[in-house]
Amino acid sequence: MQIAPGEMALMPRWTVPSFVRTSGRYPLGLEAVALNQLATDLAAGLPVLSRHPRYWSIYTYLIKQYWDRKRMPQNNTALGRFIKTREIVFACAALLCPRHNHKPLLSIVGSRTFRPWLSDKQHTDIPISASGPLGAYIQSGMGGYGQIYRQAMSELGLILLAEDNARVRMDAPFSEIGVAVAQAFEAAIADTVYVRRHLDQDEGNVPMDVVRELGEVSCFCQLTHHAPEHDLLTQVLLGRVQAPTEAHQQRAETIHMFLDLAAKTANVPLSEERFRKLLYYGQDGAGNEWSPDLAVHNSWRRWWLIQLRQYAVGALYSLFIDLVHWGIDQGATLRPLQFSAYGERACTLPLPSYLGLGSRTLGDTTLHELADTLSRSKLEDGWPSAQARDLGLLSEAALEVDDGRSHQISAPVAALMTLLLVRQRLGAIRLRGYLEPTQGEHLLHQMVRDGDIDRWSVATISAWLDQRIDDNAIAADALADLVREMVIDQHLRVARSKLGQAQPEDTFRFHDDSDGLLFINHHDTAVNPISIRFDAISEAIYGLGLTKARLSEEGHALTERGWEIASGN
Amino acid sequence: MATDSPIDQQESTELILRDVFLRGRWRHIIFLTYTCDLPFFEAFLLPLLIQGGTQHITIATDGPTLAERLPRWLEQGEVREAGRSYVVCSAHVPRSFHPKVVLAVGEMGGAVLIGSGNVSPFGFSFGGELFSLCEWAGNDTPQLAREAWEVCREIARISVVDNVFFERVEAMGRAFPMLATAVPGQHLVRHNLHEPLLDQLVQAVGSRRVDEIVAWAPFADKLLAAVRALVNRLQPARVTLALQPGLTNINGKLLADLALPGHSDIQWNFVELQRATEKPSDAYSIIHAKGILVSLQDGSDLLLTGSPNLSGAALLCTADEANLEIAVLLSGTNLKDALFSGTPIRLGGDVDPLTMQWTRSEAIATDEAGAIAPILLLGAHWNNHMLTLEIRGDCPESARVVLDSGAIYSPVREGAQLCVPLPGSAPPRTVSLQWDGGKSGPVLVADLPRLSETARERIGISQLYALPDLATGGDDAFVALMTQLGETLLISTSDVVRILHGSQLPTPEDEAQEVARAEPPQPPIELGDIDFRMLTQRPAAQAYTRSSLVAGHGWNVYSWLDEILAHFQYLQDQQQAEQLARPNSEMGEGNEGDDESEKQPSPEIRRWPVSQRIRVWLRNRIRRFILGLHSPEFLRLVPPEWVVIDYVIFLNILEFMWTRAQEPRSAVLAPQAYRELALELLTAFWGSDEEPGFWGSLDEEEAYEYGLLLIQYRADSLTLATTARLLTSPEEIGRRAPYTVASFVRYTGQIGLLTHRAAEDALLYLGSNDQDPMTLLASVRNTLNYFDWEHYLSKLRKRWGLRKARLEDRGFKQGKALVVEPSEPYTDLHQPLAVLADCLLVWQHQESERPVFQMLWGTNEDVYIYNVEGNKWRRRQVSETSEQPKVDILASDVDPSEFAAWPQQVAPIALSSDST
């Protein structure tokens, strides 16, 4: 290139994107509210991926061993190496436990790497080195402890995290409780050859027989046979030995609620989806019911509100996906599309015939009429009546499943009806005074307000709909406004916030320019709902021997100890 | 172009707009833009500008477009700062206010961008915009910036924007007078305030024949008026229109007609404008750039790029008739290749023009005039409880002022202004006008007191340049930081002298001379005359007091010390993050539900290269401090605490240089240069076996006090880390380092600084926290026992002024002998015996079993012999008269330690001959 002298530096340059483009996981950013409520209020210490409670013992024990043996250097990197080497042994020990020959033990960290090794008859040793054939079982520098359990064990009060310790930057067993748990587990495995001869070993191999012998006492299934440890962990789960906090108390109430659920559905294998319905409607649509005991109502109401928000959030995501598909179908990835076109489309959307409103559309129906029609169908299922009702077409669950796929109802109409149902339920609860902060239910009061306007609390959504109903707005107009505010503006707000990060990301699914909306096709089909920790809690109570089986299995009735706990002992 | 330190960007044909704002250190900035997405601006650009220290931020944007979107943004709470911490001015022209210009300037330099992109996420996210960018450092303001300022001023002058904009443009010119210097001759920046752009392009072509026109733009006018005029007036042999099928908004039917054979002799080509990296999975998106490239038959090219589309409103009209447009007009050769070859955008295959469609979109704004209102609301501001609206046109009697609260007031007319007294403490966010039969769009109210206040506040928080910027920054970051450090720190006698003389800061050249001479350049001052209390009251001295700030600024040296701590914390966090946040590889369930953000691989840290000038400047600055440490005057003049603080800061600066030294492209100091400077600094501060160093001048109480300071800012750990690097250095540095490290170990050992914690933190700096801290401590402690004959003999030579001092095998059965050549012939026995005694003090330690030691002295090689048994000293000389050497007994029962002090004493010698 040659350019006139003095103008060299001015040769224009093409811009390239300033941000990394990704689809983002939750484009409306609404699930953070429930995630936070679960993590801090309802199930602190029981994260989604956590499973066997005995991991609490194993990790606490290993951390204490590192301290007791005065290992150096004292930092989490070295501690992580120590844990990982031994995690290989404890995981293999569990996988070799003969009690699981007929049904493999699940959720063992590293099992995908370890199982093929163990099943190879030629192998007589377990290589434990980080650089050995099993060493790459996980990338986390602190193994399964760092990846899944560390934060949870801190919340349970078993571990003092390095970042909270000004003196030594290394995790430590938290005071007497942590030490007691470690010692309880130590007592269970003290007589094994592994502990006596190999626990200090950082490299090389451990004979398979030694590991097998360890498994006979260290396997996760053996927790229930080791009363001191088992009792202590149960006390920890229920927050009875830690300094009392609200988080411990609420987790304990959650455990009681799950025990009630287990007792009353003992012969029904549960899934998270079925649990959500039993929780919300008192029945699962397949003839199974759950009417929570009065003693667990406090907790049940909180969990019910979690599910209420899930339905509202699901509806908004359904509108989001529908909007993006519509924009792409309209060719708006190439040229911007005025949002007024969405309003025109909304006017043509038919209402389902089962509402009994004839062949009406959103364009010739007011939001008030629609809400009134739904109200007349008397949605008494679930809280506050706590009486199971039939799950007909007019339920959030049914609308969520339908979501435009049955051709009876379009996705935007299903979503709008879902939000109206949520509003009605909230109204019913409020009428009965449950949401008054003065009634001792400050948490319920707070939960419906969590998210406020930035993350659309259910109270805000409800108030928004109230306003449009009072204004006698046309349902199509209300839908368009709702999409504008709760979907478009919300997404843009979340996407913009990602630009302000140290490593900014472009997660925009559409841009709102003066000419209209310009869409980006990320080939979205759906946004998966968050897990509400059903499996983690189910596994915890089973692992501690409070139920006879996992909740996902038949015959999960309470054990004797489970009944003791459920009855307050 | 005038740039005193051009920033090396022309190697790349790509421009990442974010990076321009990320590295910006400006005081004023003005945006001219058609659309301005204010929520995006507040979420993304505003924080970058504030972090960079920008105090005065002004946006002029198309008034009607803003008015359409503003109410919704305000209602949603998406716009919070407009009118409060930055100014948004609504600009009004008959059609569209369409320029895209950014002009930014500060004490360290500035930047100007002229191109096609608006202030919107689209422009930053998609690329495909075309910008001329000029960044400069220092005061030598380039022509493009001066012309850009001139255009801003002209826009303000012709009243398409309100008076607040005019004031902001003037303030920028007042603060940086170089910007307001007139530009003679042909301008690069072209606008249509007075003359249509096409006319200007035609004038630039003159009488030369046009070979080809290549044009591209996302929009054209409906009837192709601009394309026709361009072709008719320039009469090219060929026309190439670059189009994006399905995206370019142009009338394909008319275009095809134009190209029909027989319509003219012109050859028409329609080619695809496409992204070079386009993959099937990429979103096919509009290329928003606009340009006209005219290739002349004489081989030269003219290029007009910037805001104008291929529309009549943009190219054929002036701003008082239609749009306001701004572009740059460049001349050169082979510009087509420069734009489309090896660049992110290229010219592709043929496109059928009939597939192109024209629809109403932005063209509505660019080509169709709106209804003319009798009154135009240009802007509004609030000051002293008075809301003032600026208007143009005849104000109807029925005009009322409507606040965003809904309140309506009857204004008082004062010239071109409408005034409304508002007694409250907070002004409205927006205001509009209503009159019988019409109303204006809303405009944002500029809250003048609050704007001033936030600008003042930003001085404090923003003008401090961050030390960690040195790890990545280019020339601009270095210039900024070096200047601030120069204003703030006292690092040598000359700094003290300068303060007392009231002289200006040293230039880089002054510093170079100072280092070269190793003397202060100023006339000497009698040190006894200096009033230390007065010195401490000077602004730079106040910088060392935590409660005081450097006059006129918002920082002191503790600001940097706090940064140092923050950086250490960052290292710790990074270590934790590496340990704990590694991607999920097991269990196949990801971070399900627990983490809403998805983890991305850490991108590579981008470091900007720096010029040679900066490298030399930095080296000289560090050397000046080292000179200061060696200077007894300097150490007398400033309190030890200040010296320790300076040491902490310079040690950290060196650390950042070490991180960069690993990457040759952006290294400021080569690894060897780093090692040399680090060893010099540590030696000057901690001493060595040859000098006591600054620390040696402290008494015990001071050592404890300043030891705590070192601990507080992790300088104990960083020194330890630096010593570890020096000990493993190759060659000379590695040989010298142990003596400095040993001195450090001795001093810090006395006050208990060498702790496990310090070593652990040192490993963090070294990035090897897998290592056992005890191993590190052991390696530095080992230096206490380190001995190297070469080093010792070198010291011996220096100490006694010897030409030569070596250990050589001369056939003595006890081992090597010391062979010495003095610089001058000696006249008595003092010197050789003192040298031998000096050497014996270490020699005996090294060879503790040896009974006899020999030294050969001078050209005659007189042999001096020391016999351990009986502490006997003898000399054997070759006799000129006899074949037998002459042997003298010099002393008996005299310990070598006594001889070592001989120069000050009478020699204990009783000369007698020894026949044995």
JSON list of N, CA, C and O in Angstrom, two decimals, chain A residues 74-88:
[
{"chain": "A", "resi": 74, "resn": "GLN", "atom": "N", "xyz": [2.29, -25.60, 53.05]},
{"chain": "A", "resi": 74, "resn": "GLN", "atom": "CA", "xyz": [0.92, -25.47, 53.53]},
{"chain": "A", "resi": 74, "resn": "GLN", "atom": "C", "xyz": [0.14, -24.54, 52.62]},
{"chain": "A", "resi": 74, "resn": "GLN", "atom": "O", "xyz": [-0.09, -23.37, 52.92]},
{"chain": "A", "resi": 75, "resn": "ASN", "atom": "N", "xyz": [-0.24, -25.07, 51.50]},
{"chain": "A", "resi": 75, "resn": "ASN", "atom": "CA", "xyz": [-1.15, -24.33, 50.63]},
{"chain": "A", "resi": 75, "resn": "ASN", "atom": "C", "xyz": [-2.11, -25.32, 49.97]},
{"chain": "A", "resi": 75, "resn": "ASN", "atom": "O", "xyz": [-1.91, -26.53, 50.03]},
{"chain": "A", "resi": 76, "resn": "ASN", "atom": "N", "xyz": [-3.13, -24.75, 49.34]},
{"chain": "A", "resi": 76, "resn": "ASN", "atom": "CA", "xyz": [-4.18, -25.62, 48.79]},
{"chain": "A", "resi": 76, "resn": "ASN", "atom": "C", "xyz": [-3.73, -26.40, 47.58]},
{"chain": "A", "resi": 76, "resn": "ASN", "atom": "O", "xyz": [-4.32, -27.42, 47.24]},
{"chain": "A", "resi": 77, "resn": "THR", "atom": "N", "xyz": [-2.69, -25.92, 46.92]},
{"chain": "A", "resi": 77, "resn": "THR", "atom": "CA", "xyz": [-2.18, -26.68, 45.77]},
{"chain": "A", "resi": 77, "resn": "THR", "atom": "C", "xyz": [-1.63, -28.01, 46.25]},
{"chain": "A", "resi": 77, "resn": "THR", "atom": "O", "xyz": [-1.96, -29.08, 45.71]},
{"chain": "A", "resi": 78, "resn": "ALA", "atom": "N", "xyz": [-0.80, -27.92, 47.26]},
{"chain": "A", "resi": 78, "resn": "ALA", "atom": "CA", "xyz": [-0.20, -29.15, 47.79]},
{"chain": "A", "resi": 78, "resn": "ALA", "atom": "C", "xyz": [-1.27, -30.02, 48.45]},
{"chain": "A", "resi": 78, "resn": "ALA", "atom": "O", "xyz": [-1.27, -31.25, 48.28]},
{"chain": "A", "resi": 79, "resn": "LEU", "atom": "N", "xyz": [-2.16, -29.37, 49.17]},
{"chain": "A", "resi": 79, "resn": "LEU", "atom": "CA", "xyz": [-3.25, -30.15, 49.81]},
{"chain": "A", "resi": 79, "resn": "LEU", "atom": "C", "xyz": [-4.08, -30.85, 48.73]},
{"chain": "A", "resi": 79, "resn": "LEU", "atom": "O", "xyz": [-4.46, -32.02, 48.89]},
{"chain": "A", "resi": 80, "resn": "GLY", "atom": "N", "xyz": [-4.34, -30.15, 47.65]},
{"chain": "A", "resi": 80, "resn": "GLY", "atom": "CA", "xyz": [-5.12, -30.73, 46.56]},
{"chain": "A", "resi": 80, "resn": "GLY", "atom": "C", "xyz": [-4.44, -31.97, 46.00]},
{"chain": "A", "resi": 80, "resn": "GLY", "atom": "O", "xyz": [-5.09, -32.99, 45.73]},
{"chain": "A", "resi": 81, "resn": "ARG", "atom": "N", "xyz": [-3.13, -31.89, 45.84]},
{"chain": "A", "resi": 81, "resn": "ARG", "atom": "CA", "xyz": [-2.39, -33.06, 45.32]},
{"chain": "A", "resi": 81, "resn": "ARG", "atom": "C", "xyz": [-2.52, -34.24, 46.28]},
{"chain": "A", "resi": 81, "resn": "ARG", "atom": "O", "xyz": [-2.72, -35.38, 45.87]},
{"chain": "A", "resi": 82, "resn": "PHE", "atom": "N", "xyz": [-2.42, -33.92, 47.57]},
{"chain": "A", "resi": 82, "resn": "PHE", "atom": "CA", "xyz": [-2.53, -34.96, 48.59]},
{"chain": "A", "resi": 82, "resn": "PHE", "atom": "C", "xyz": [-3.91, -35.62, 48.51]},
{"chain": "A", "resi": 82, "resn": "PHE", "atom": "O", "xyz": [-4.04, -36.84, 48.54]},
{"chain": "A", "resi": 83, "resn": "ILE", "atom": "N", "xyz": [-4.93, -34.79, 48.40]},
{"chain": "A", "resi": 83, "resn": "ILE", "atom": "CA", "xyz": [-6.30, -35.33, 48.37]},
{"chain": "A", "resi": 83, "resn": "ILE", "atom": "C", "xyz": [-6.52, -36.17, 47.12]},
{"chain": "A", "resi": 83, "resn": "ILE", "atom": "O", "xyz": [-7.07, -37.28, 47.18]},
{"chain": "A", "resi": 84, "resn": "LYS", "atom": "N", "xyz": [-6.07, -35.66, 45.99]},
{"chain": "A", "resi": 84, "resn": "LYS", "atom": "CA", "xyz": [-6.36, -36.37, 44.73]},
{"chain": "A", "resi": 84, "resn": "LYS", "atom": "C", "xyz": [-5.75, -37.77, 44.71]},
{"chain": "A", "resi": 84, "resn": "LYS", "atom": "O", "xyz": [-6.39, -38.74, 44.28]},
{"chain": "A", "resi": 85, "resn": "THR", "atom": "N", "xyz": [-4.52, -37.86, 45.17]},
{"chain": "A", "resi": 85, "resn": "THR", "atom": "CA", "xyz": [-3.85, -39.16, 45.17]},
{"chain": "A", "resi": 85, "resn": "THR", "atom": "C", "xyz": [-4.64, -40.17, 45.99]},
{"chain": "A", "resi": 85, "resn": "THR", "atom": "O", "xyz": [-4.79, -41.34, 45.61]},
{"chain": "A", "resi": 86, "resn": "ARG", "atom": "N", "xyz": [-5.18, -39.71, 47.09]},
{"chain": "A", "resi": 86, "resn": "ARG", "atom": "CA", "xyz": [-5.91, -40.61, 47.98]},
{"chain": "A", "resi": 86, "resn": "ARG", "atom": "C", "xyz": [-7.37, -40.79, 47.55]},
{"chain": "A", "resi": 86, "resn": "ARG", "atom": "O", "xyz": [-7.99, -41.81, 47.82]},
{"chain": "A", "resi": 87, "resn": "GLU", "atom": "N", "xyz": [-7.88, -39.77, 46.84]},
{"chain": "A", "resi": 87, "resn": "GLU", "atom": "CA", "xyz": [-9.25, -39.91, 46.34]},
{"chain": "A", "resi": 87, "resn": "GLU", "atom": "C", "xyz": [-9.33, -41.07, 45.35]},
{"chain": "A", "resi": 87, "resn": "GLU", "atom": "O", "xyz": [-10.34, -41.78, 45.28]},
{"chain": "A", "resi": 88, "resn": "ILE", "atom": "N", "xyz": [-8.25, -41.28, 44.61]},
{"chain": "A", "resi": 88, "resn": "ILE", "atom": "CA", "xyz": [-8.21, -42.42, 43.68]},
{"chain": "A", "resi": 88, "resn": "ILE", "atom": "C", "xyz": [-8.44, -43.72, 44.47]},
{"chain": "A", "resi": 88, "resn": "ILE", "atom": "O", "xyz": [-9.23, -44.58, 44.09]}
]
